[in-house]
Amino acid sequence: MINFKSLLRFRPKLNPAQGMLIAIVIISVWAISLTFLMSIDISNIKFLMLSPIILWQTFLYTGLFITAHDAMHGIVFPQNPKINHFMGSLCLFLYGLLPYQKLLKKHWLHHHNPASEIDPDFHDGKHKSFLAWYFYFMMRYWSWSQIITLMIIYNTIVYSFHIPRNNLTYFWVIPSLLSSLQLFYFGTFLPHTEPIDGYNEPHRAQTINRPIWWSFITCYHFGYHEEHHQYPHAAWWQLPDIYKQYRNPK
């Protein structure tokens, strides 16, 4: 049971440099990992042996999007909005050529109208199952121009830089697609599916509590979703502490 008096007393504090430092680390590790994986010979390695590496790269892709998400909330570099939004734009560009300003507007529309008819992340009342809702969700954020551009980039890299197709497919294409499933499942489907006893107003979001390490691995603590909606300007790594303050007030 949430203690709202304790909640109102709680104010998450953010180190001014911490958001930028964590963003740079995530981008750098993603870039170094991807560059290395493009250079290794996997012709004699079975797909199952590559699975842990694919999951690792998926985790890093998810980190790119979570960093962009925090930029939308002004968390990456709060001292300078231009730099903050540039970092968000860069992360979404690296993630999959996603338009930052478009997602920024839609994301705040989601926060102001969660699980409603005008929430761009919510289903239409018909596509409620996981896969149906996922494809309905993706159709709102992807365009044919993005897909065609990515296909052009894919083939340009293959023919101009002689990167093996398997490397690109296993470590670039598949992780980005798996990441979208991960983000949707843990960041939209689970927290915003209507509970049997109805939504908890006003945020219409629920928290899926997990051990701290598992919460981080699954989706950078995004399972603490009620806390995120309550404190949209808290960074992703602060959400577990907010949850503890919710449930264990002093």
PDB file of C-alpha atoms in Angstrom:
ATOM      1  CA  MET A   1       0.000   0.000   0.000  1.00  0.00           C
ATOM      2  CA  ILE A   2       1.460   3.367  -1.028  1.00  0.00           C
ATOM      3  CA  ASN A   3       1.920   5.940   1.711  1.00  0.00           C
ATOM      4  CA  PHE A   4       1.162   9.173  -0.135  1.00  0.00           C
ATOM      5  CA  LYS A   5       2.227  11.439   2.738  1.00  0.00           C
ATOM      6  CA  SER A   6       5.676   9.910   2.572  1.00  0.00           C
ATOM      7  CA  LEU A   7       5.566  10.166  -1.203  1.00  0.00           C
ATOM      8  CA  LEU A   8       4.925  13.897  -1.065  1.00  0.00           C
ATOM      9  CA  ARG A   9       7.909  14.385   1.262  1.00  0.00           C
ATOM     10  CA  PHE A  10      10.214  12.489  -1.070  1.00  0.00           C
ATOM     11  CA  ARG A  11      12.139  14.488  -3.655  1.00  0.00           C
ATOM     12  CA  PRO A  12      14.651  12.628  -5.830  1.00  0.00           C
ATOM     13  CA  LYS A  13      17.928  14.507  -6.185  1.00  0.00           C
ATOM     14  CA  LEU A  14      20.050  14.226  -9.321  1.00  0.00           C
ATOM     15  CA  ASN A  15      23.770  14.861  -9.577  1.00  0.00           C
ATOM     16  CA  PRO A  16      24.105  17.404 -12.436  1.00  0.00           C
ATOM     17  CA  ALA A  17      26.870  15.406 -14.150  1.00  0.00           C
ATOM     18  CA  GLN A  18      25.545  11.916 -13.481  1.00  0.00           C
ATOM     19  CA  GLY A  19      22.979  11.800 -16.277  1.00  0.00           C
ATOM     20  CA  MET A  20      25.467  12.848 -18.952  1.00  0.00           C
ATOM     21  CA  LEU A  21      28.138  10.491 -17.646  1.00  0.00           C
ATOM     22  CA  ILE A  22      25.793   7.491 -17.683  1.00  0.00           C
ATOM     23  CA  ALA A  23      24.536   8.445 -21.158  1.00  0.00           C
ATOM     24  CA  ILE A  24      28.098   8.644 -22.506  1.00  0.00           C
ATOM     25  CA  VAL A  25      28.957   5.280 -20.943  1.00  0.00           C
ATOM     26  CA  ILE A  26      25.916   3.584 -22.495  1.00  0.00           C
ATOM     27  CA  ILE A  27      26.544   5.074 -25.949  1.00  0.00           C
ATOM     28  CA  SER A  28      30.262   4.251 -25.791  1.00  0.00           C
ATOM     29  CA  VAL A  29      29.793   0.649 -24.660  1.00  0.00           C
ATOM     30  CA  TRP A  30      27.133   0.136 -27.368  1.00  0.00           C
ATOM     31  CA  ALA A  31      29.411   1.592 -30.069  1.00  0.00           C
ATOM     32  CA  ILE A  32      32.524  -0.331 -28.965  1.00  0.00           C
ATOM     33  CA  SER A  33      30.586  -3.574 -28.664  1.00  0.00           C
ATOM     34  CA  LEU A  34      28.950  -3.176 -32.073  1.00  0.00           C
ATOM     35  CA  THR A  35      32.244  -2.261 -33.762  1.00  0.00           C
ATOM     36  CA  PHE A  36      33.965  -5.288 -32.263  1.00  0.00           C
ATOM     37  CA  LEU A  37      31.121  -7.626 -33.211  1.00  0.00           C
ATOM     38  CA  MET A  38      31.226  -6.395 -36.804  1.00  0.00           C
ATOM     39  CA  SER A  39      34.887  -7.429 -37.042  1.00  0.00           C
ATOM     40  CA  ILE A  40      34.782 -10.986 -35.723  1.00  0.00           C
ATOM     41  CA  ASP A  41      34.437 -14.109 -37.842  1.00  0.00           C
ATOM     42  CA  ILE A  42      31.234 -15.958 -36.926  1.00  0.00           C
ATOM     43  CA  SER A  43      31.002 -18.115 -40.047  1.00  0.00           C
ATOM     44  CA  ASN A  44      31.728 -21.309 -38.090  1.00  0.00           C
ATOM     45  CA  ILE A  45      29.791 -20.437 -34.949  1.00  0.00           C
ATOM     46  CA  LYS A  46      26.314 -21.862 -34.445  1.00  0.00           C
ATOM     47  CA  PHE A  47      23.449 -19.457 -33.829  1.00  0.00           C
ATOM     48  CA  LEU A  48      22.748 -20.839 -30.344  1.00  0.00           C
ATOM     49  CA  MET A  49      26.316 -20.073 -29.341  1.00  0.00           C
ATOM     50  CA  LEU A  50      25.758 -16.485 -30.412  1.00  0.00           C
ATOM     51  CA  SER A  51      22.559 -16.068 -28.408  1.00  0.00           C
ATOM     52  CA  PRO A  52      24.211 -14.623 -25.252  1.00  0.00           C
ATOM     53  CA  ILE A  53      26.032 -12.061 -27.395  1.00  0.00           C
ATOM     54  CA  ILE A  54      22.787 -11.124 -29.182  1.00  0.00           C
ATOM     55  CA  LEU A  55      21.059 -10.675 -25.809  1.00  0.00           C
ATOM     56  CA  TRP A  56      23.957  -8.529 -24.614  1.00  0.00           C
ATOM     57  CA  GLN A  57      23.663  -6.294 -27.658  1.00  0.00           C
ATOM     58  CA  THR A  58      19.885  -6.165 -27.181  1.00  0.00           C
ATOM     59  CA  PHE A  59      20.444  -4.924 -23.630  1.00  0.00           C
ATOM     60  CA  LEU A  60      22.698  -2.151 -24.943  1.00  0.00           C
ATOM     61  CA  TYR A  61      20.131  -1.147 -27.570  1.00  0.00           C
ATOM     62  CA  THR A  62      17.542  -0.895 -24.827  1.00  0.00           C
ATOM     63  CA  GLY A  63      19.976   1.336 -22.949  1.00  0.00           C
ATOM     64  CA  LEU A  64      20.111   3.696 -25.921  1.00  0.00           C
ATOM     65  CA  PHE A  65      16.340   4.059 -25.907  1.00  0.00           C
ATOM     66  CA  ILE A  66      16.131   4.457 -22.126  1.00  0.00           C
ATOM     67  CA  THR A  67      18.747   7.222 -22.367  1.00  0.00           C
ATOM     68  CA  ALA A  68      16.682   8.954 -25.053  1.00  0.00           C
ATOM     69  CA  HIS A  69      13.620   8.522 -22.844  1.00  0.00           C
ATOM     70  CA  ASP A  70      15.402  10.212 -19.942  1.00  0.00           C
ATOM     71  CA  ALA A  71      16.398  13.041 -22.276  1.00  0.00           C
ATOM     72  CA  MET A  72      12.697  13.539 -23.049  1.00  0.00           C
ATOM     73  CA  HIS A  73      12.260  14.115 -19.326  1.00  0.00           C
ATOM     74  CA  GLY A  74      15.182  16.557 -19.197  1.00  0.00           C
ATOM     75  CA  ILE A  75      17.316  14.235 -17.086  1.00  0.00           C
ATOM     76  CA  VAL A  76      20.418  13.564 -19.217  1.00  0.00           C
ATOM     77  CA  PHE A  77      21.782  17.119 -18.989  1.00  0.00           C
ATOM     78  CA  PRO A  78      19.314  19.335 -17.127  1.00  0.00           C
ATOM     79  CA  GLN A  79      21.715  22.309 -17.085  1.00  0.00           C
ATOM     80  CA  ASN A  80      21.411  22.748 -20.850  1.00  0.00           C
ATOM     81  CA  PRO A  81      18.199  21.670 -22.648  1.00  0.00           C
ATOM     82  CA  LYS A  82      19.842  21.874 -26.083  1.00  0.00           C
ATOM     83  CA  ILE A  83      22.596  19.439 -25.126  1.00  0.00           C
ATOM     84  CA  ASN A  84      20.073  17.278 -23.288  1.00  0.00           C
ATOM     85  CA  HIS A  85      17.816  16.969 -26.345  1.00  0.00           C
ATOM     86  CA  PHE A  86      20.818  16.509 -28.651  1.00  0.00           C
ATOM     87  CA  MET A  87      21.838  13.455 -26.627  1.00  0.00           C
ATOM     88  CA  GLY A  88      18.292  12.143 -26.880  1.00  0.00           C
ATOM     89  CA  SER A  89      18.248  12.703 -30.631  1.00  0.00           C
ATOM     90  CA  LEU A  90      21.609  10.983 -31.017  1.00  0.00           C
ATOM     91  CA  CYS A  91      20.449   7.931 -29.072  1.00  0.00           C
ATOM     92  CA  LEU A  92      17.269   7.560 -31.131  1.00  0.00           C
ATOM     93  CA  PHE A  93      19.229   8.031 -34.363  1.00  0.00           C
ATOM     94  CA  LEU A  94      21.646   5.278 -33.357  1.00  0.00           C
ATOM     95  CA  TYR A  95      18.778   3.129 -32.141  1.00  0.00           C
ATOM     96  CA  GLY A  96      16.937   3.143 -35.452  1.00  0.00           C
ATOM     97  CA  LEU A  97      16.665   6.572 -37.102  1.00  0.00           C
ATOM     98  CA  LEU A  98      13.703   7.435 -34.889  1.00  0.00           C
ATOM     99  CA  PRO A  99      12.594  11.111 -34.927  1.00  0.00           C
ATOM    100  CA  TYR A 100      13.218  12.579 -31.486  1.00  0.00           C
ATOM    101  CA  GLN A 101      10.821  15.534 -31.650  1.00  0.00           C
ATOM    102  CA  LYS A 102       7.959  13.336 -32.811  1.00  0.00           C
ATOM    103  CA  LEU A 103       8.541  10.829 -30.014  1.00  0.00           C
ATOM    104  CA  LEU A 104       8.985  13.658 -27.507  1.00  0.00           C
ATOM    105  CA  LYS A 105       5.502  15.020 -28.239  1.00  0.00           C
ATOM    106  CA  LYS A 106       3.919  11.567 -28.201  1.00  0.00           C
ATOM    107  CA  HIS A 107       5.632  10.580 -24.989  1.00  0.00           C
ATOM    108  CA  TRP A 108       4.336  13.586 -23.077  1.00  0.00           C
ATOM    109  CA  LEU A 109       0.893  12.991 -24.560  1.00  0.00           C
ATOM    110  CA  HIS A 110       1.167   9.511 -23.051  1.00  0.00           C
ATOM    111  CA  HIS A 111       2.119  10.920 -19.648  1.00  0.00           C
ATOM    112  CA  HIS A 112      -0.727  13.424 -19.637  1.00  0.00           C
ATOM    113  CA  ASN A 113      -3.337  10.885 -20.806  1.00  0.00           C
ATOM    114  CA  PRO A 114      -2.137   7.396 -19.791  1.00  0.00           C
ATOM    115  CA  ALA A 115      -4.165   4.385 -20.933  1.00  0.00           C
ATOM    116  CA  SER A 116      -6.764   6.544 -22.633  1.00  0.00           C
ATOM    117  CA  GLU A 117      -8.148   6.955 -26.158  1.00  0.00           C
ATOM    118  CA  ILE A 118      -5.663   9.740 -26.897  1.00  0.00           C
ATOM    119  CA  ASP A 119      -2.661   7.924 -25.427  1.00  0.00           C
ATOM    120  CA  PRO A 120      -0.474   7.090 -28.474  1.00  0.00           C
ATOM    121  CA  ASP A 121       1.038   4.116 -26.611  1.00  0.00           C
ATOM    122  CA  PHE A 122      -2.285   2.527 -25.676  1.00  0.00           C
ATOM    123  CA  HIS A 123      -4.307  -0.042 -27.619  1.00  0.00           C
ATOM    124  CA  ASP A 124      -7.540   0.813 -29.421  1.00  0.00           C
ATOM    125  CA  GLY A 125      -9.747  -1.476 -27.368  1.00  0.00           C
ATOM    126  CA  LYS A 126      -9.432  -4.289 -29.904  1.00  0.00           C
ATOM    127  CA  HIS A 127      -5.698  -5.021 -29.995  1.00  0.00           C
ATOM    128  CA  LYS A 128      -5.319  -5.963 -26.323  1.00  0.00           C
ATOM    129  CA  SER A 129      -3.180  -9.095 -26.590  1.00  0.00           C
ATOM    130  CA  PHE A 130       0.579  -8.738 -26.412  1.00  0.00           C
ATOM    131  CA  LEU A 131       1.397  -9.254 -30.108  1.00  0.00           C
ATOM    132  CA  ALA A 132      -1.656  -7.388 -31.417  1.00  0.00           C
ATOM    133  CA  TRP A 133      -0.924  -4.422 -29.167  1.00  0.00           C
ATOM    134  CA  TYR A 134       2.798  -4.535 -30.056  1.00  0.00           C
ATOM    135  CA  PHE A 135       2.172  -4.315 -33.812  1.00  0.00           C
ATOM    136  CA  TYR A 136      -0.493  -1.655 -33.298  1.00  0.00           C
ATOM    137  CA  PHE A 137       2.004   0.266 -31.157  1.00  0.00           C
ATOM    138  CA  MET A 138       4.848  -0.080 -33.676  1.00  0.00           C
ATOM    139  CA  MET A 139       2.715   1.134 -36.564  1.00  0.00           C
ATOM    140  CA  ARG A 140       2.400   4.465 -34.747  1.00  0.00           C
ATOM    141  CA  TYR A 141       6.146   4.959 -34.436  1.00  0.00           C
ATOM    142  CA  TRP A 142       7.626   3.432 -37.578  1.00  0.00           C
ATOM    143  CA  SER A 143       7.306   4.590 -41.174  1.00  0.00           C
ATOM    144  CA  TRP A 144       8.191   3.053 -44.502  1.00  0.00           C
ATOM    145  CA  SER A 145      10.756   5.807 -45.094  1.00  0.00           C
ATOM    146  CA  GLN A 146      12.650   4.747 -41.945  1.00  0.00           C
ATOM    147  CA  ILE A 147      12.541   1.080 -42.918  1.00  0.00           C
ATOM    148  CA  ILE A 148      13.708   1.767 -46.489  1.00  0.00           C
ATOM    149  CA  THR A 149      16.512   4.037 -45.223  1.00  0.00           C
ATOM    150  CA  LEU A 150      17.700   1.327 -42.828  1.00  0.00           C
ATOM    151  CA  MET A 151      17.677  -1.210 -45.672  1.00  0.00           C
ATOM    152  CA  ILE A 152      19.792   1.160 -47.781  1.00  0.00           C
ATOM    153  CA  ILE A 153      22.241   1.640 -44.896  1.00  0.00           C
ATOM    154  CA  TYR A 154      22.374  -2.133 -44.349  1.00  0.00           C
ATOM    155  CA  ASN A 155      23.299  -2.864 -47.968  1.00  0.00           C
ATOM    156  CA  THR A 156      25.682   0.090 -48.175  1.00  0.00           C
ATOM    157  CA  ILE A 157      27.616  -1.251 -45.187  1.00  0.00           C
ATOM    158  CA  VAL A 158      27.718  -4.739 -46.712  1.00  0.00           C
ATOM    159  CA  TYR A 159      28.985  -3.651 -50.129  1.00  0.00           C
ATOM    160  CA  SER A 160      31.101  -0.630 -49.171  1.00  0.00           C
ATOM    161  CA  PHE A 161      32.702  -1.814 -45.944  1.00  0.00           C
ATOM    162  CA  HIS A 162      32.512  -5.563 -46.645  1.00  0.00           C
ATOM    163  CA  ILE A 163      30.902  -6.356 -43.318  1.00  0.00           C
ATOM    164  CA  PRO A 164      29.440  -9.895 -43.410  1.00  0.00           C
ATOM    165  CA  ARG A 165      25.644  -9.982 -43.596  1.00  0.00           C
ATOM    166  CA  ASN A 166      25.450 -12.416 -40.710  1.00  0.00           C
ATOM    167  CA  ASN A 167      27.302 -10.008 -38.428  1.00  0.00           C
ATOM    168  CA  LEU A 168      24.979  -7.170 -39.345  1.00  0.00           C
ATOM    169  CA  THR A 169      21.885  -9.311 -38.997  1.00  0.00           C
ATOM    170  CA  TYR A 170      22.819 -10.964 -35.702  1.00  0.00           C
ATOM    171  CA  PHE A 171      24.322  -7.957 -33.930  1.00  0.00           C
ATOM    172  CA  TRP A 172      22.537  -4.966 -35.484  1.00  0.00           C
ATOM    173  CA  VAL A 173      19.152  -5.994 -36.890  1.00  0.00           C
ATOM    174  CA  ILE A 174      18.038  -8.722 -34.470  1.00  0.00           C
ATOM    175  CA  PRO A 175      19.076  -6.883 -31.260  1.00  0.00           C
ATOM    176  CA  SER A 176      17.225  -3.726 -32.296  1.00  0.00           C
ATOM    177  CA  LEU A 177      14.055  -5.729 -32.986  1.00  0.00           C
ATOM    178  CA  LEU A 178      14.358  -7.695 -29.740  1.00  0.00           C
ATOM    179  CA  SER A 179      14.931  -4.445 -27.906  1.00  0.00           C
ATOM    180  CA  SER A 180      11.650  -3.051 -29.212  1.00  0.00           C
ATOM    181  CA  LEU A 181       9.885  -6.134 -27.852  1.00  0.00           C
ATOM    182  CA  GLN A 182      11.666  -5.757 -24.529  1.00  0.00           C
ATOM    183  CA  LEU A 183      10.795  -2.084 -24.207  1.00  0.00           C
ATOM    184  CA  PHE A 184       7.185  -2.640 -25.170  1.00  0.00           C
ATOM    185  CA  TYR A 185       6.665  -5.627 -22.874  1.00  0.00           C
ATOM    186  CA  PHE A 186       8.255  -4.133 -19.753  1.00  0.00           C
ATOM    187  CA  GLY A 187       7.521  -0.461 -20.416  1.00  0.00           C
ATOM    188  CA  THR A 188       4.021  -0.518 -21.904  1.00  0.00           C
ATOM    189  CA  PHE A 189       2.240  -3.874 -21.917  1.00  0.00           C
ATOM    190  CA  LEU A 190       2.875  -5.021 -18.330  1.00  0.00           C
ATOM    191  CA  PRO A 191       2.540  -1.672 -16.534  1.00  0.00           C
ATOM    192  CA  HIS A 192      -0.411  -0.324 -18.524  1.00  0.00           C
ATOM    193  CA  THR A 193      -2.555  -3.429 -18.989  1.00  0.00           C
ATOM    194  CA  GLU A 194      -5.719  -2.855 -16.988  1.00  0.00           C
ATOM    195  CA  PRO A 195      -5.720  -4.881 -13.725  1.00  0.00           C
ATOM    196  CA  ILE A 196      -8.708  -7.038 -12.820  1.00  0.00           C
ATOM    197  CA  ASP A 197      -9.783  -4.549 -10.145  1.00  0.00           C
ATOM    198  CA  GLY A 198      -9.330  -1.553 -12.441  1.00  0.00           C
ATOM    199  CA  TYR A 199      -6.671   1.104 -12.872  1.00  0.00           C
ATOM    200  CA  ASN A 200      -4.989   2.933 -10.043  1.00  0.00           C
ATOM    201  CA  GLU A 201      -5.726   6.564 -10.838  1.00  0.00           C
ATOM    202  CA  PRO A 202      -4.477   8.988 -11.967  1.00  0.00           C
ATOM    203  CA  HIS A 203      -1.452   7.390 -13.662  1.00  0.00           C
ATOM    204  CA  ARG A 204      -3.085   4.124 -14.704  1.00  0.00           C
ATOM    205  CA  ALA A 205       0.251   2.375 -14.292  1.00  0.00           C
ATOM    206  CA  GLN A 206       1.361  -0.440 -12.056  1.00  0.00           C
ATOM    207  CA  THR A 207       4.745  -1.453 -10.758  1.00  0.00           C
ATOM    208  CA  ILE A 208       6.195  -4.910 -11.308  1.00  0.00           C
ATOM    209  CA  ASN A 209       8.616  -5.295  -8.434  1.00  0.00           C
ATOM    210  CA  ARG A 210      11.675  -7.483  -9.007  1.00  0.00           C
ATOM    211  CA  PRO A 211      15.058  -8.034  -7.331  1.00  0.00           C
ATOM    212  CA  ILE A 212      17.246  -5.016  -8.100  1.00  0.00           C
ATOM    213  CA  TRP A 213      19.619  -6.892 -10.434  1.00  0.00           C
ATOM    214  CA  TRP A 214      16.759  -8.487 -12.384  1.00  0.00           C
ATOM    215  CA  SER A 215      14.919  -5.171 -12.588  1.00  0.00           C
ATOM    216  CA  PHE A 216      18.033  -3.636 -14.157  1.00  0.00           C
ATOM    217  CA  ILE A 217      18.566  -6.464 -16.648  1.00  0.00           C
ATOM    218  CA  THR A 218      14.943  -6.681 -17.776  1.00  0.00           C
ATOM    219  CA  CYS A 219      14.571  -3.023 -18.681  1.00  0.00           C
ATOM    220  CA  TYR A 220      16.722  -0.585 -16.697  1.00  0.00           C
ATOM    221  CA  HIS A 221      14.233  -0.496 -13.783  1.00  0.00           C
ATOM    222  CA  PHE A 222      11.390   0.523 -16.087  1.00  0.00           C
ATOM    223  CA  GLY A 223       9.192  -1.985 -14.284  1.00  0.00           C
ATOM    224  CA  TYR A 224       8.869   0.619 -11.517  1.00  0.00           C
ATOM    225  CA  HIS A 225       6.382   2.305 -13.753  1.00  0.00           C
ATOM    226  CA  GLU A 226       3.947   3.815 -11.300  1.00  0.00           C
ATOM    227  CA  GLU A 227       6.919   5.524  -9.693  1.00  0.00           C
ATOM    228  CA  HIS A 228       8.043   6.788 -13.081  1.00  0.00           C
ATOM    229  CA  HIS A 229       4.653   8.372 -13.765  1.00  0.00           C
ATOM    230  CA  GLN A 230       4.527   9.840 -10.274  1.00  0.00           C
ATOM    231  CA  TYR A 231       8.024  11.300 -10.639  1.00  0.00           C
ATOM    232  CA  PRO A 232       8.633  11.737 -14.393  1.00  0.00           C
ATOM    233  CA  HIS A 233      11.772  13.784 -13.739  1.00  0.00           C
ATOM    234  CA  ALA A 234      13.510  11.020 -11.808  1.00  0.00           C
ATOM    235  CA  ALA A 235      16.254   9.134 -13.641  1.00  0.00           C
ATOM    236  CA  TRP A 236      15.857   5.443 -14.384  1.00  0.00           C
ATOM    237  CA  TRP A 237      18.449   4.446 -11.772  1.00  0.00           C
ATOM    238  CA  GLN A 238      16.514   6.376  -9.080  1.00  0.00           C
ATOM    239  CA  LEU A 239      13.267   4.439  -9.506  1.00  0.00           C
ATOM    240  CA  PRO A 240      14.114   1.561  -7.115  1.00  0.00           C
ATOM    241  CA  ASP A 241      14.838   4.070  -4.334  1.00  0.00           C
ATOM    242  CA  ILE A 242      11.548   5.825  -4.997  1.00  0.00           C
ATOM    243  CA  TYR A 243       9.804   2.462  -4.812  1.00  0.00           C
ATOM    244  CA  LYS A 244      11.412   1.771  -1.431  1.00  0.00           C
ATOM    245  CA  GLN A 245      10.279   5.166  -0.190  1.00  0.00           C
ATOM    246  CA  TYR A 246       6.756   4.342  -1.372  1.00  0.00           C
ATOM    247  CA  ARG A 247       6.526   1.002   0.356  1.00  0.00           C
ATOM    248  CA  ASN A 248       8.802   1.486   3.353  1.00  0.00           C
ATOM    249  CA  PRO A 249       8.304   5.051   4.587  1.00  0.00           C
ATOM    250  CA  LYS A 250      10.175   6.134   7.696  1.00  0.00           C
TER     251      LYS A 250
END
